[in-house]
XYZ file of C-alpha atoms in Angstrom:
381
model
C 0.000 0.000 0.000
C 1.152 3.541 -0.708
C 0.026 6.695 1.016
C -3.513 7.871 0.554
C -2.373 10.651 -1.759
C -1.494 7.953 -4.281
C -5.012 6.515 -4.340
C -7.782 7.498 -6.683
C -11.248 7.544 -5.157
C -12.044 4.016 -6.287
C -8.849 2.531 -4.828
C -9.086 3.415 -1.133
C -8.763 0.365 1.132
C -11.605 -0.705 3.391
C -11.100 -2.761 6.504
C -12.903 -5.928 7.461
C -11.718 -7.728 10.596
C -12.690 -11.290 11.374
C -12.256 -11.562 15.106
C -11.455 -14.856 16.758
C -12.199 -15.969 20.341
C -9.819 -14.835 23.069
C -7.435 -17.537 24.206
C -4.644 -17.447 26.740
C -1.882 -19.666 28.098
C -1.851 -18.107 31.553
C -2.044 -20.796 34.206
C -4.130 -21.077 37.368
C -6.802 -18.798 35.935
C -5.046 -15.892 37.603
C -5.416 -13.499 34.702
C -8.772 -12.321 33.443
C -9.323 -12.763 29.725
C -11.350 -9.577 29.826
C -8.983 -7.075 31.258
C -5.751 -7.776 33.170
C -7.020 -5.222 35.713
C -4.010 -3.531 37.249
C -4.104 -1.119 40.180
C -1.132 1.180 39.657
C 0.598 -0.031 42.812
C 0.423 -3.744 42.003
C 3.494 -5.564 40.727
C 2.441 -9.210 40.597
C 3.883 -11.335 37.794
C 2.112 -14.552 36.789
C 4.337 -17.569 36.232
C 4.015 -19.786 33.221
C 5.867 -22.525 31.416
C 7.574 -21.391 28.197
C 5.500 -21.345 25.049
C 6.764 -23.999 22.634
C 5.551 -22.525 19.367
C 4.638 -18.908 18.947
C 1.493 -18.017 17.050
C 2.334 -15.426 14.411
C -0.951 -15.374 12.557
C -2.854 -12.216 11.847
C -6.577 -12.217 12.570
C -7.113 -9.231 10.325
C -8.067 -9.262 6.671
C -8.138 -6.187 4.476
C -10.585 -5.984 1.614
C -10.927 -3.394 -1.097
C -14.066 -1.269 -0.974
C -14.863 0.581 -4.166
C -18.368 1.935 -3.571
C -19.836 4.675 -1.410
C -16.455 6.320 -0.836
C -17.716 9.734 -1.823
C -20.631 9.422 0.584
C -18.627 8.103 3.549
C -19.385 10.095 6.666
C -16.046 9.371 8.321
C -12.786 8.260 6.710
C -10.394 6.893 9.336
C -6.685 7.125 8.533
C -4.376 4.492 9.969
C -1.168 2.590 9.412
C -1.542 -0.813 7.791
C -0.087 -3.138 10.433
C -2.444 -5.700 11.978
C -2.245 -3.852 15.310
C -2.946 -0.454 13.759
C -5.917 -1.923 11.905
C -7.224 -3.513 15.099
C -7.067 -0.093 16.768
C -8.858 1.530 13.832
C -11.537 -1.152 13.992
C -11.942 -0.587 17.730
C -12.454 3.098 16.990
C -14.976 2.243 14.279
C -16.919 0.002 16.660
C -17.049 2.705 19.317
C -18.176 5.318 16.801
C -21.028 3.072 15.680
C -21.990 2.305 19.282
C -22.206 6.001 20.138
C -23.697 7.120 16.803
C -26.058 4.418 15.464
C -26.465 6.200 12.120
C -22.836 5.323 11.381
C -23.718 1.624 11.305
C -25.066 2.056 7.784
C -22.883 0.298 5.244
C -20.231 2.615 3.822
C -20.699 5.291 6.475
C -17.210 4.631 7.879
C -14.206 3.781 5.731
C -10.773 2.834 7.009
C -7.948 4.157 4.862
C -4.492 2.594 5.073
C -1.583 5.010 4.874
C 1.957 3.669 4.649
C 4.311 5.779 6.739
C 8.070 6.270 6.579
C 8.455 4.109 9.672
C 6.646 1.273 7.899
C 8.684 1.572 4.712
C 12.179 1.561 6.216
C 12.710 -1.438 8.483
C 16.433 -2.020 7.946
C 17.596 0.862 10.164
C 16.977 1.903 13.774
C 14.246 4.524 14.117
C 16.706 7.032 15.554
C 18.821 6.845 12.395
C 15.953 7.721 10.068
C 14.348 10.550 11.994
C 12.978 9.239 15.283
C 9.655 10.554 16.510
C 7.025 11.277 13.884
C 8.015 8.489 11.483
C 4.698 6.733 12.056
C 2.523 9.857 11.903
C 3.910 12.253 9.279
C 2.101 10.886 6.227
C -1.115 10.436 8.207
C -0.914 14.051 9.352
C -0.472 15.140 5.736
C -3.522 13.143 4.652
C -5.552 14.740 7.445
C -4.455 18.261 6.539
C -5.213 17.564 2.866
C -8.732 16.402 3.852
C -8.083 12.969 2.330
C -9.177 11.515 5.685
C -11.411 12.927 8.425
C -9.844 11.488 11.576
C -6.605 9.667 12.358
C -6.083 6.820 14.819
C -2.648 6.613 16.443
C -0.788 4.612 19.042
C -0.095 7.495 21.398
C 3.471 6.394 22.105
C 4.226 7.012 18.394
C 2.908 10.587 18.456
C 5.475 13.393 18.879
C 4.900 15.783 21.775
C 4.158 18.520 19.221
C 1.249 18.394 16.757
C 1.213 20.026 13.326
C -0.639 23.311 13.049
C -4.386 22.846 12.470
C -4.417 19.321 13.930
C -5.800 18.550 17.392
C -5.861 15.318 19.377
C -8.756 15.723 21.804
C -9.657 12.071 22.323
C -8.073 9.048 23.965
C -9.805 5.685 24.131
C -9.717 3.775 27.444
C -6.144 2.683 28.069
C -5.122 -0.944 27.842
C -2.720 -2.693 30.210
C 0.532 -0.697 30.127
C 2.902 -3.517 31.062
C 5.437 -5.286 28.857
C 5.222 -8.998 28.091
C 8.218 -11.337 28.133
C 8.186 -13.923 25.350
C 10.617 -16.810 25.014
C 10.712 -20.436 23.899
C 13.339 -21.398 26.471
C 12.863 -19.367 29.669
C 10.083 -18.159 31.918
C 11.483 -14.693 32.654
C 14.429 -12.379 32.034
C 15.973 -13.611 35.272
C 15.975 -17.186 33.941
C 17.962 -16.359 30.795
C 21.563 -17.633 30.890
C 24.434 -15.162 30.567
C 25.094 -14.272 26.957
C 21.506 -14.872 25.838
C 20.310 -12.501 23.103
C 17.128 -10.512 23.658
C 15.627 -8.670 20.684
C 14.058 -5.229 20.941
C 13.869 -2.029 18.908
C 13.274 -0.023 22.089
C 16.141 1.725 23.863
C 13.818 2.051 26.860
C 13.576 -1.722 27.118
C 17.256 -2.267 26.277
C 18.516 0.081 28.986
C 16.282 -1.381 31.690
C 17.170 -4.952 30.691
C 20.917 -4.270 30.777
C 20.634 -2.301 34.025
C 19.225 -5.355 35.822
C 20.825 -8.114 33.752
C 24.157 -6.827 32.392
C 25.220 -10.343 31.349
C 22.525 -10.460 28.649
C 22.986 -9.279 25.083
C 20.443 -7.060 23.328
C 19.948 -7.169 19.567
C 18.995 -3.667 18.500
C 16.817 -2.824 15.515
C 14.625 -5.858 16.201
C 11.873 -4.143 14.232
C 8.696 -5.164 12.451
C 5.110 -5.774 13.444
C 4.148 -8.231 16.168
C 3.855 -11.134 13.731
C 7.288 -10.422 12.241
C 8.974 -10.292 15.635
C 7.388 -13.542 16.757
C 8.465 -15.207 13.511
C 12.059 -14.073 14.102
C 11.860 -15.506 17.613
C 10.583 -18.818 16.238
C 13.476 -18.848 13.772
C 16.042 -18.416 16.544
C 17.243 -14.946 15.561
C 16.922 -14.117 19.263
C 16.083 -16.207 22.325
C 13.613 -13.765 23.881
C 11.840 -10.500 23.259
C 9.584 -7.995 24.988
C 6.353 -6.669 23.490
C 3.653 -4.369 24.798
C 0.937 -6.457 26.411
C -1.645 -3.973 25.128
C -0.857 -4.812 21.516
C -0.988 -8.555 22.103
C -4.360 -8.178 23.796
C -5.772 -6.067 20.967
C -4.608 -8.720 18.496
C -6.000 -11.558 20.648
C -2.510 -13.077 20.739
C -1.826 -13.327 24.482
C -1.313 -17.081 24.164
C 2.249 -16.182 23.169
C 2.987 -14.434 26.476
C 5.427 -16.287 28.710
C 5.166 -13.875 31.643
C 4.328 -10.246 32.376
C 6.870 -7.783 33.694
C 5.782 -5.672 36.633
C 5.898 -1.888 36.494
C 8.776 -2.075 38.986
C 10.794 -4.307 36.653
C 10.067 -2.456 33.409
C 8.625 1.041 33.481
C 6.515 1.476 30.323
C 6.950 3.938 27.498
C 5.166 7.261 27.729
C 1.529 6.709 26.641
C 1.992 2.958 26.167
C -1.361 1.210 25.714
C -3.194 4.423 24.797
C -4.950 5.134 21.482
C -5.367 8.724 20.314
C -7.814 10.111 17.750
C -6.905 13.296 15.884
C -8.920 15.586 13.632
C -8.558 19.001 12.016
C -8.967 21.912 14.417
C -11.631 23.512 12.193
C -13.694 20.333 11.786
C -16.390 20.721 14.429
C -18.397 17.811 13.030
C -15.566 15.299 13.565
C -14.664 16.810 16.924
C -18.241 16.188 18.065
C -18.187 12.606 16.785
C -15.031 11.648 18.642
C -15.801 13.653 21.796
C -18.180 10.903 22.942
C -15.361 8.350 22.683
C -12.945 10.199 24.958
C -11.878 8.520 28.203
C -10.898 11.421 30.432
C -8.838 9.445 32.947
C -6.669 8.149 30.102
C -6.420 11.587 28.480
C -5.135 13.155 31.699
C -2.608 10.374 32.339
C -1.273 10.675 28.790
C -1.043 14.469 29.140
C 1.016 14.082 32.318
C 3.416 11.606 30.720
C 3.777 13.647 27.520
C 4.552 16.771 29.559
C 7.385 14.803 31.158
C 8.654 13.661 27.753
C 8.382 17.135 26.239
C 10.368 18.656 29.089
C 13.142 16.141 28.505
C 12.901 16.776 24.757
C 13.205 13.038 24.380
C 14.156 11.380 21.138
C 14.452 7.787 19.985
C 18.113 7.969 21.036
C 17.231 8.568 24.682
C 15.769 5.818 26.877
C 12.804 7.475 28.605
C 9.909 5.876 30.474
C 6.947 7.427 32.247
C 3.686 6.269 33.756
C 0.827 8.121 35.435
C -2.161 6.440 37.065
C -4.846 7.012 39.671
C -4.247 5.479 43.099
C -6.775 4.113 45.584
C -7.415 7.585 46.993
C -8.031 9.142 43.590
C -4.673 10.923 43.386
C -2.250 10.823 40.472
C 0.931 8.820 40.944
C 3.620 9.527 38.351
C 6.885 7.678 37.874
C 9.548 8.753 35.402
C 12.891 7.375 34.262
C 15.792 8.286 31.990
C 18.782 6.068 31.317
C 21.946 5.690 29.334
C 21.445 3.260 26.417
C 23.844 0.727 27.959
C 21.901 0.739 31.212
C 24.858 1.774 33.358
C 23.062 4.930 34.474
C 19.371 4.985 35.372
C 17.743 8.027 36.968
C 14.240 7.803 38.418
C 11.760 10.098 40.094
C 8.129 10.112 41.192
C 5.341 12.573 41.972
C 1.962 12.496 43.683
C -0.799 15.082 43.339
C -4.405 15.785 42.377
C -5.822 13.893 39.393
C -6.558 17.083 37.439
C -5.179 18.228 34.100
C -3.229 21.331 35.143
C -1.795 19.659 38.235
C -0.757 16.565 36.286
C 0.922 18.546 33.510
C 2.874 20.469 36.139
C 3.862 17.186 37.804
C 5.158 15.813 34.521
C 7.116 18.970 33.740
C 8.568 19.176 37.240
C 9.660 15.539 37.133
C 11.305 16.154 33.767
C 13.190 19.202 35.071
C 14.441 17.203 38.053
C 15.870 14.446 35.864
C 17.406 16.980 33.480
C 19.198 18.500 36.444
C 20.319 15.117 37.789
C 21.525 13.935 34.391
C 23.769 16.925 33.831
C 25.379 18.167 30.609
C 25.914 15.669 27.813
C 23.612 12.948 29.150
C 21.126 13.347 26.320
C 23.677 13.938 23.581
C 23.795 11.242 20.919
């Protein structure tokens, strides 16, 4: 697929997802198939025997839709990976649930847009531009009015938005934790010295090496979920980490060997959160997506992104941040920066009211503290 600007009106892709039943390999029935509910202070990690064969199938099929494009009420722009399409379909379902008139055939079209990050897989993200590689072409399509709304994984969205684009809506956040996947071990701690772990994330690499310096990390372990699991099956690496949220949205949690606690692996800023963007002058679309917004998620993401923006983080800097509501209704924020080799890890935390202005200030203040602790040169590549 090429970008939307390369499509004529009768060539735009339409999405049809055939969902399959949820299955899981978690033992003892300790994990709910419906939610993996996680209070922000909990750090339990279920144990499980290693998966013998990883399931790399995709449950998503894309069909071409050639009719009713001109009359579509909403055109949703998205990347073409199975996970991105699952997120677009989730958005479509929620739009129909909140606006029954959109259930009419052809009212919503899902348009696949191939981004720079999807096209170049042979190099680390930092070497080809870092943040924005998975959103640039989608932003252009939105500004050109080739699509009406855009669905993003929030951790891919730069802390700045292009002029005339707003992102007022976040869907309810999925589980933020990372999943450990291996054919030979039950956890990172069980991996023998010298074992190779694959990840494209410096955040994961630095935290792995900080706790387990005897392990090796294969960088640029890129590709969609199915590609990474295939590489693991082929023995390219002996283990990998993936966002649990993505595996859940793809109904592929049967591949999970164990789940890392927040204490063991602080998640990426906005991990597990989906954002929906529209043009700032499009009141009709803003009204459609307003009913989908989950305010608790939006505030948590705003706090974490304020932290990231203050650090001016790039794909060359390992940064992690997580905000959540505690039992008393307050916001708990934890932030981390590290050297890529894991030899230096700086952490901080904040607690305050669960309100937008307070949480943004918490994120900024935490970022300023770590900037001060890191000192000159820490963030230089």
